[in-house]
Amino acid sequence: MHALDKWLRNNSISRKTFSTKLNISIATLSRYLSGNRIPKQEIMQRIIYLTDGKINPSNFYIIKNNNSSSSFKNYKNDHLLGIENLKEDEISSLLNRADEIIKENRLEPKVNQKYNGKTLVNLFFEDSTRTKTSFELAAKRLGIDVINMQIETSSIRKGESLLDTAMTLNAMQPDILVIRHSLSGTPHLLANKVNCGVINAGDGQHEHPTQALLDALAIRRRKKQIKGLKIAICGDIAHSRVARSNIKLLITMGAKVNLIAPSTLMAEGLSYYGANTFSNFKEGLNDVDIVMILRLQRERMQGSYIPSAKEYFKFYGLDREKLSFAKSDALVMHPGPINRGVEIDSELADDINRTLILEQVELGVAIRMSVIEHLIHNLEFKK
């Protein structure tokens, strides 16, 4: 029985009477209580007022949460360390919940009390604006307390090892630890040392799983599916963890992936996953549905990989002429931040009819909310 129905029964009030007080139909109230419809913020506030706070988001949405927990059944992991070992149904579970969250966020209050008392720690050893902020906003929308570790003033700068820091954090009993580090495999190391869920926010040149998930969500929402699509990933493949995660995810979900890069920026071994490699746009973009442009990872380059930015843009920067090699309705993506006039033409980057760049930023919060919910659900289930 729904919490509101229990309150109505205890106070000898009928649904019809209560719906009249809310100025809605009894049919609409019934849809709210069955979970088939979500009340707008003003209706929720009225429910809280009429029940003296006894009914609020923390118990009103309990049916919805229990129902949605069935969407977690295909993802059994305690952590999200990469895409490589995920199966199609596990990826779909994360994407499906993110779709639900997008619908809910348009109707519900921005912050709810689903996970009140839970704690998420952001531990970023590399500079980040988009990813770190996205995780913080995702956690706060779930009612989770967020701690942003200041690495530049932490004990790590005083000589404390990463493992010592991890054990100190573990003693504080956080629920989720989000880590970005320049060394590949660092999140995997921490996952073996802590009792909370660990999310890889980017490790070296290895993986960036939540970026690949939000990219997949953006593609699926616009193209309605991923299976059967032809997707080109272009640019600095060699140094890109985004590329590695996307290649694994897209192929797992049934897409065909083309990689386009100069020989100096093409990583070895990616054909193992089933990707096709090209050195020029005309061949690589033939019949492509999505063109994913990558940022030049200059901070990871040791030596000269390109003659100059101008020369790179001439042959590997995306403009409308090169985009014409793809399908007429092909869409452009970029994980950001964008180097205009180097990887992509500025005018094309701002064309909202041809790019998914702003959608990628927006969907990042939803996909990270989904990941956090999955991990907390799994850890709670094991207690």
Short mmCIF file of C-alpha atoms in Angstrom, two decimals:
data_model
loop_
_atom_site.label_atom_id
_atom_site.label_comp_id
_atom_site.label_asym_id
_atom_site.label_seq_id
_atom_site.Cartn_x
_atom_site.Cartn_y
_atom_site.Cartn_z
CA MET A 1 0.00 0.00 0.00
CA HIS A 2 1.24 3.46 -0.90
CA ALA A 3 2.31 5.69 2.01
CA LEU A 4 -0.31 8.28 1.07
CA ASP A 5 -3.07 5.64 1.03
CA LYS A 6 -2.02 4.60 4.54
CA TRP A 7 -2.17 8.23 5.69
CA LEU A 8 -5.61 8.70 4.09
CA ARG A 9 -6.93 5.57 5.79
CA ASN A 10 -5.54 6.56 9.18
CA ASN A 11 -7.17 9.97 8.86
CA SER A 12 -10.47 8.66 7.44
CA ILE A 13 -10.09 10.64 4.23
CA SER A 14 -11.06 9.27 0.83
CA ARG A 15 -9.00 9.61 -2.32
CA LYS A 16 -11.83 11.63 -3.85
CA THR A 17 -11.83 14.15 -1.00
CA PHE A 18 -8.04 14.46 -1.05
CA SER A 19 -7.93 14.89 -4.83
CA THR A 20 -10.47 17.71 -4.52
CA LYS A 21 -8.20 19.45 -2.01
CA LEU A 22 -5.34 19.08 -4.51
CA ASN A 23 -7.56 20.48 -7.28
CA ILE A 24 -6.92 17.41 -9.45
CA SER A 25 -9.10 14.55 -10.60
CA ILE A 26 -9.24 11.28 -8.67
CA ALA A 27 -7.98 9.56 -11.83
CA THR A 28 -4.87 11.76 -11.82
CA LEU A 29 -4.25 11.02 -8.13
CA SER A 30 -4.59 7.30 -8.85
CA ARG A 31 -1.97 7.58 -11.59
CA TYR A 32 0.39 9.30 -9.16
CA LEU A 33 -0.02 6.54 -6.60
CA SER A 34 0.39 3.75 -9.14
CA GLY A 35 3.63 5.27 -10.40
CA ASN A 36 2.27 5.83 -13.92
CA ARG A 37 2.54 9.59 -13.55
CA ILE A 38 4.74 11.92 -11.53
CA PRO A 39 3.24 14.97 -9.76
CA LYS A 40 4.60 18.39 -10.62
CA GLN A 41 6.49 20.27 -7.95
CA GLU A 42 3.53 22.44 -6.91
CA ILE A 43 1.33 19.35 -6.43
CA MET A 44 4.04 17.66 -4.36
CA GLN A 45 4.35 20.75 -2.19
CA ARG A 46 0.57 20.76 -1.68
CA ILE A 47 0.64 17.09 -0.63
CA ILE A 48 3.36 17.86 1.92
CA TYR A 49 1.32 20.79 3.28
CA LEU A 50 -1.96 18.86 3.54
CA THR A 51 -0.31 15.92 5.33
CA ASP A 52 1.75 18.10 7.70
CA GLY A 53 4.90 16.73 6.14
CA LYS A 54 4.01 13.10 6.86
CA ILE A 55 4.02 12.42 3.12
CA ASN A 56 7.05 13.81 1.31
CA PRO A 57 9.35 12.80 -1.56
CA SER A 58 11.28 10.35 0.63
CA ASN A 59 8.20 8.12 1.07
CA PHE A 60 5.93 9.26 -1.75
CA TYR A 61 8.26 7.84 -4.41
CA ILE A 62 8.91 4.59 -2.58
CA ILE A 63 6.72 2.61 -5.00
CA LYS A 64 8.51 4.14 -7.93
CA ASN A 65 11.87 3.31 -6.42
CA ASN A 66 10.86 -0.29 -5.75
CA ASN A 67 9.55 -0.67 -9.28
CA SER A 68 12.60 0.92 -10.81
CA SER A 69 14.88 -1.36 -8.80
CA SER A 70 13.88 -4.08 -11.25
CA SER A 71 15.77 -2.08 -13.86
CA PHE A 72 18.92 -2.62 -11.77
CA LYS A 73 18.75 -6.41 -11.97
CA ASN A 74 21.01 -6.69 -15.02
CA TYR A 75 23.89 -4.74 -13.47
CA LYS A 76 25.35 -6.69 -10.55
CA ASN A 77 28.73 -4.98 -10.15
CA ASP A 78 29.77 -3.04 -7.05
CA HIS A 79 31.91 -0.70 -9.16
CA LEU A 80 32.13 0.89 -12.61
CA LEU A 81 35.77 0.57 -13.56
CA GLY A 82 35.47 0.28 -17.32
CA ILE A 83 33.34 -0.79 -20.27
CA GLU A 84 35.44 -3.73 -21.43
CA ASN A 85 33.87 -6.40 -19.25
CA LEU A 86 30.29 -5.14 -19.47
CA LYS A 87 27.66 -7.09 -21.39
CA GLU A 88 24.94 -5.57 -23.57
CA ASP A 89 22.21 -6.01 -20.95
CA GLU A 90 24.37 -4.34 -18.28
CA ILE A 91 24.96 -1.32 -20.50
CA SER A 92 21.26 -1.19 -21.39
CA SER A 93 20.35 -1.22 -17.69
CA LEU A 94 22.46 1.91 -17.09
CA LEU A 95 21.07 3.65 -20.19
CA ASN A 96 17.46 2.74 -19.44
CA ARG A 97 17.61 4.10 -15.90
CA ALA A 98 19.18 7.32 -17.22
CA ASP A 99 16.23 7.69 -19.61
CA GLU A 100 13.84 7.34 -16.66
CA ILE A 101 15.81 9.94 -14.70
CA ILE A 102 15.59 12.44 -17.56
CA LYS A 103 11.80 12.16 -17.54
CA GLU A 104 11.67 12.45 -13.75
CA ASN A 105 13.96 15.48 -13.62
CA ARG A 106 11.58 17.38 -15.87
CA LEU A 107 8.73 16.91 -13.43
CA GLU A 108 10.10 16.34 -9.93
CA PRO A 109 11.91 18.72 -7.59
CA LYS A 110 15.56 19.09 -8.53
CA VAL A 111 16.67 17.51 -5.26
CA ASN A 112 14.99 14.54 -3.61
CA GLN A 113 15.66 12.44 -0.53
CA LYS A 114 16.13 9.02 -2.13
CA TYR A 115 19.61 8.56 -0.72
CA ASN A 116 19.65 10.93 2.20
CA GLY A 117 22.63 10.16 4.45
CA LYS A 118 24.75 8.65 1.68
CA THR A 119 28.14 10.18 0.84
CA LEU A 120 30.09 10.52 -2.41
CA VAL A 121 33.76 11.53 -2.50
CA ASN A 122 35.27 13.15 -5.60
CA LEU A 123 38.99 12.34 -5.76
CA PHE A 124 40.40 14.01 -8.87
CA PHE A 125 44.17 13.94 -9.43
CA GLU A 126 43.79 15.55 -12.86
CA ASP A 127 42.10 18.84 -13.71
CA SER A 128 38.44 18.46 -14.61
CA THR A 129 35.50 20.80 -14.84
CA ARG A 130 32.78 18.95 -16.74
CA THR A 131 33.16 15.49 -15.21
CA LYS A 132 33.73 16.58 -11.62
CA THR A 133 30.86 19.07 -11.68
CA SER A 134 28.61 16.53 -13.36
CA PHE A 135 29.24 13.93 -10.64
CA GLU A 136 28.69 16.51 -7.93
CA LEU A 137 25.40 17.68 -9.43
CA ALA A 138 24.27 14.07 -10.01
CA ALA A 139 24.91 13.15 -6.39
CA LYS A 140 23.22 16.25 -5.00
CA ARG A 141 20.11 15.64 -7.10
CA LEU A 142 19.90 12.25 -5.42
CA GLY A 143 20.16 13.83 -1.98
CA ILE A 144 23.71 12.54 -1.47
CA ASP A 145 26.33 14.50 0.50
CA VAL A 146 29.37 15.35 -1.64
CA ILE A 147 32.98 15.78 -0.50
CA ASN A 148 35.39 17.26 -3.04
CA MET A 149 38.93 16.36 -2.01
CA GLN A 150 41.34 19.23 -2.57
CA ILE A 151 44.37 17.33 -3.83
CA GLU A 152 46.61 20.38 -3.91
CA THR A 153 46.16 20.87 -0.14
CA SER A 154 45.69 17.23 0.90
CA SER A 155 48.08 14.94 2.76
CA ILE A 156 49.07 13.46 -0.60
CA ARG A 157 51.08 16.62 -1.20
CA LYS A 158 52.77 15.96 2.14
CA GLY A 159 53.96 12.54 1.03
CA GLU A 160 51.00 10.32 1.89
CA SER A 161 50.57 7.48 -0.60
CA LEU A 162 47.44 6.96 -2.64
CA LEU A 163 46.67 3.74 -0.76
CA ASP A 164 47.06 5.50 2.59
CA THR A 165 44.62 8.15 1.40
CA ALA A 166 42.22 5.46 0.21
CA MET A 167 42.33 3.67 3.54
CA THR A 168 41.75 6.95 5.39
CA LEU A 169 38.73 7.68 3.22
CA ASN A 170 37.49 4.13 3.66
CA ALA A 171 37.56 4.56 7.43
CA MET A 172 35.12 7.45 6.98
CA GLN A 173 32.72 4.96 5.35
CA PRO A 174 31.72 6.78 2.15
CA ASP A 175 29.26 5.06 -0.17
CA ILE A 176 30.76 6.08 -3.52
CA LEU A 177 34.32 7.07 -4.45
CA VAL A 178 34.80 8.77 -7.82
CA ILE A 179 38.42 8.88 -8.96
CA ARG A 180 40.33 10.36 -11.87
CA HIS A 181 44.05 9.62 -12.07
CA SER A 182 46.84 9.85 -14.62
CA LEU A 183 47.92 6.24 -14.01
CA SER A 184 45.94 3.53 -15.80
CA GLY A 185 44.47 0.98 -13.41
CA THR A 186 44.33 3.22 -10.33
CA PRO A 187 40.53 2.82 -9.87
CA HIS A 188 40.96 -0.97 -10.03
CA LEU A 189 43.60 -0.82 -7.32
CA LEU A 190 41.37 1.25 -5.03
CA ALA A 191 38.37 -1.01 -5.66
CA ASN A 192 40.31 -3.84 -4.03
CA LYS A 193 41.09 -1.76 -0.96
CA VAL A 194 37.85 0.02 -0.06
CA ASN A 195 34.39 -1.12 0.97
CA CYS A 196 32.44 1.42 -1.09
CA GLY A 197 31.53 1.60 -4.77
CA VAL A 198 34.30 2.97 -7.02
CA ILE A 199 33.59 4.86 -10.24
CA ASN A 200 36.35 5.39 -12.78
CA ALA A 201 36.18 9.03 -13.94
CA GLY A 202 39.17 8.51 -16.23
CA ASP A 203 42.43 6.62 -15.69
CA GLY A 204 45.44 7.50 -17.81
CA GLN A 205 44.98 6.42 -21.41
CA HIS A 206 42.87 3.46 -20.36
CA GLU A 207 39.13 4.20 -20.00
CA HIS A 208 36.49 6.83 -19.23
CA PRO A 209 33.33 4.69 -18.90
CA THR A 210 30.74 7.33 -17.93
CA GLN A 211 31.72 9.46 -20.94
CA ALA A 212 31.10 6.50 -23.25
CA LEU A 213 27.78 5.81 -21.54
CA LEU A 214 26.56 9.38 -21.94
CA ASP A 215 27.70 9.36 -25.57
CA ALA A 216 25.73 6.16 -26.15
CA LEU A 217 22.69 7.69 -24.43
CA ALA A 218 22.88 10.77 -26.67
CA ILE A 219 23.11 8.59 -29.78
CA ARG A 220 20.26 6.32 -28.73
CA ARG A 221 17.94 9.19 -27.85
CA ARG A 222 18.48 10.90 -31.21
CA LYS A 223 18.80 7.84 -33.47
CA LYS A 224 16.43 5.59 -31.41
CA GLN A 225 18.97 2.75 -31.42
CA ILE A 226 22.67 1.95 -31.51
CA LYS A 227 22.62 -1.47 -33.15
CA GLY A 228 23.25 -1.25 -36.88
CA LEU A 229 24.61 2.31 -36.82
CA LYS A 230 27.93 3.16 -38.40
CA ILE A 231 30.01 5.43 -36.17
CA ALA A 232 33.34 7.10 -36.91
CA ILE A 233 35.73 8.13 -34.14
CA CYS A 234 38.23 10.65 -35.44
CA GLY A 235 41.38 12.31 -34.14
CA ASP A 236 43.80 11.47 -31.35
CA ILE A 237 42.93 7.80 -30.90
CA ALA A 238 46.32 6.93 -29.41
CA HIS A 239 46.02 9.07 -26.28
CA SER A 240 42.24 8.98 -25.79
CA ARG A 241 40.61 7.01 -22.99
CA VAL A 242 37.25 8.24 -24.34
CA ALA A 243 37.97 6.48 -27.64
CA ARG A 244 38.80 3.18 -25.95
CA SER A 245 35.64 3.16 -23.86
CA ASN A 246 33.46 4.18 -26.79
CA ILE A 247 34.93 1.56 -29.12
CA LYS A 248 34.19 -1.21 -26.62
CA LEU A 249 30.71 0.04 -25.77
CA LEU A 250 29.51 0.77 -29.31
CA ILE A 251 30.69 -2.55 -30.71
CA THR A 252 29.15 -4.40 -27.76
CA MET A 253 25.85 -2.66 -28.54
CA GLY A 254 25.97 -3.72 -32.19
CA ALA A 255 27.38 -0.66 -33.95
CA LYS A 256 30.09 -0.67 -36.61
CA VAL A 257 33.04 1.54 -35.67
CA ASN A 258 35.52 3.26 -37.97
CA LEU A 259 38.65 4.90 -36.55
CA ILE A 260 40.17 7.81 -38.47
CA ALA A 261 43.55 9.25 -37.52
CA PRO A 262 47.04 9.94 -38.86
CA SER A 263 49.42 7.04 -38.30
CA THR A 264 51.14 8.91 -35.45
CA LEU A 265 47.84 9.14 -33.53
CA MET A 266 46.39 5.69 -34.29
CA ALA A 267 46.63 3.23 -31.40
CA GLU A 268 47.61 -0.36 -31.97
CA GLY A 269 45.45 -3.35 -31.14
CA LEU A 270 42.03 -1.69 -31.43
CA SER A 271 41.15 -3.80 -34.45
CA TYR A 272 41.04 -6.65 -31.93
CA TYR A 273 37.69 -5.29 -30.76
CA GLY A 274 36.36 -5.20 -34.32
CA ALA A 275 37.02 -1.58 -35.28
CA ASN A 276 38.11 -0.60 -38.80
CA THR A 277 41.02 1.83 -39.21
CA PHE A 278 41.42 4.57 -41.83
CA SER A 279 43.90 7.36 -42.45
CA ASN A 280 41.62 9.68 -44.44
CA PHE A 281 38.11 11.08 -43.99
CA LYS A 282 36.70 10.25 -47.41
CA GLU A 283 37.00 6.51 -46.88
CA GLY A 284 36.41 6.51 -43.13
CA LEU A 285 33.23 8.62 -43.24
CA ASN A 286 31.56 6.76 -46.07
CA ASP A 287 27.95 5.96 -45.09
CA VAL A 288 28.55 6.98 -41.44
CA ASP A 289 25.65 7.96 -39.11
CA ILE A 290 27.66 9.55 -36.29
CA VAL A 291 30.99 11.41 -36.43
CA MET A 292 32.72 11.56 -33.04
CA ILE A 293 35.60 14.04 -32.92
CA LEU A 294 38.30 13.71 -30.25
CA ARG A 295 40.38 16.40 -28.59
CA LEU A 296 44.12 16.42 -29.17
CA GLN A 297 45.52 15.19 -25.84
CA ARG A 298 48.58 17.46 -25.84
CA GLU A 299 49.13 16.93 -22.10
CA ARG A 300 49.82 13.24 -22.79
CA MET A 301 52.03 13.76 -25.82
CA GLN A 302 55.77 13.45 -25.43
CA GLY A 303 57.33 14.59 -28.65
CA SER A 304 55.87 15.82 -31.93
CA TYR A 305 52.86 13.89 -33.24
CA ILE A 306 51.57 16.50 -35.72
CA PRO A 307 53.44 19.07 -37.86
CA SER A 308 51.22 21.97 -36.66
CA ALA A 309 47.67 22.72 -35.58
CA LYS A 310 46.99 24.34 -38.95
CA GLU A 311 48.25 21.31 -40.85
CA TYR A 312 46.27 18.97 -38.61
CA PHE A 313 43.03 20.85 -39.21
CA LYS A 314 43.59 20.79 -42.97
CA PHE A 315 43.62 16.99 -43.08
CA TYR A 316 41.91 15.83 -39.86
CA GLY A 317 39.83 18.75 -38.61
CA LEU A 318 36.11 18.32 -39.29
CA ASP A 319 34.36 20.90 -41.45
CA ARG A 320 31.27 20.77 -43.62
CA GLU A 321 33.23 19.61 -46.65
CA LYS A 322 34.57 16.54 -44.83
CA LEU A 323 31.21 15.95 -43.13
CA SER A 324 29.63 15.69 -46.59
CA PHE A 325 31.41 12.33 -47.00
CA ALA A 326 29.09 10.91 -44.32
CA LYS A 327 25.32 10.42 -44.54
CA SER A 328 23.28 13.57 -45.17
CA ASP A 329 21.74 13.31 -41.68
CA ALA A 330 24.96 12.37 -39.88
CA LEU A 331 25.39 13.96 -36.46
CA VAL A 332 28.58 15.29 -34.89
CA MET A 333 29.80 14.64 -31.33
CA HIS A 334 32.73 15.91 -29.24
CA PRO A 335 33.48 15.02 -25.58
CA GLY A 336 34.90 18.50 -24.92
CA PRO A 337 36.57 20.76 -24.27
CA ILE A 338 36.63 21.83 -27.93
CA ASN A 339 39.70 23.23 -29.65
CA ARG A 340 37.99 25.27 -32.34
CA GLY A 341 39.80 25.45 -35.64
CA VAL A 342 41.97 22.47 -34.67
CA GLU A 343 39.66 19.46 -34.36
CA ILE A 344 36.44 21.00 -35.63
CA ASP A 345 35.33 24.08 -37.51
CA SER A 346 33.83 26.64 -35.11
CA GLU A 347 30.73 27.29 -37.21
CA LEU A 348 29.97 23.56 -37.44
CA ALA A 349 30.50 23.07 -33.71
CA ASP A 350 27.77 25.67 -33.01
CA ASP A 351 25.22 24.13 -35.40
CA ILE A 352 22.67 22.56 -33.03
CA ASN A 353 20.97 20.83 -35.97
CA ARG A 354 24.07 18.79 -36.78
CA THR A 355 25.79 18.36 -33.41
CA LEU A 356 25.00 16.59 -30.14
CA ILE A 357 27.66 18.46 -28.17
CA LEU A 358 25.31 20.33 -25.81
CA GLU A 359 23.17 17.22 -25.33
CA GLN A 360 26.29 15.29 -24.30
CA VAL A 361 26.90 17.79 -21.48
CA GLU A 362 23.25 17.71 -20.36
CA LEU A 363 22.98 13.91 -20.38
CA GLY A 364 26.14 13.53 -18.33
CA VAL A 365 24.25 14.26 -15.11
CA ALA A 366 21.52 11.69 -15.85
CA ILE A 367 23.92 8.88 -16.74
CA ARG A 368 26.00 9.53 -13.62
CA MET A 369 22.87 9.53 -11.48
CA SER A 370 22.04 6.15 -13.01
CA VAL A 371 25.49 4.73 -12.27
CA ILE A 372 25.40 5.99 -8.67
CA GLU A 373 21.94 4.50 -8.13
CA HIS A 374 22.98 1.13 -9.54
CA LEU A 375 26.06 0.90 -7.33
CA ILE A 376 24.27 1.96 -4.15
CA HIS A 377 21.44 -0.47 -4.89
CA ASN A 378 23.88 -3.35 -5.35
CA LEU A 379 25.89 -2.53 -2.23
CA GLU A 380 22.74 -2.20 -0.13
CA PHE A 381 21.43 -5.50 -1.46
CA LYS A 382 24.55 -7.30 -0.24
CA LYS A 383 24.28 -5.95 3.33
#
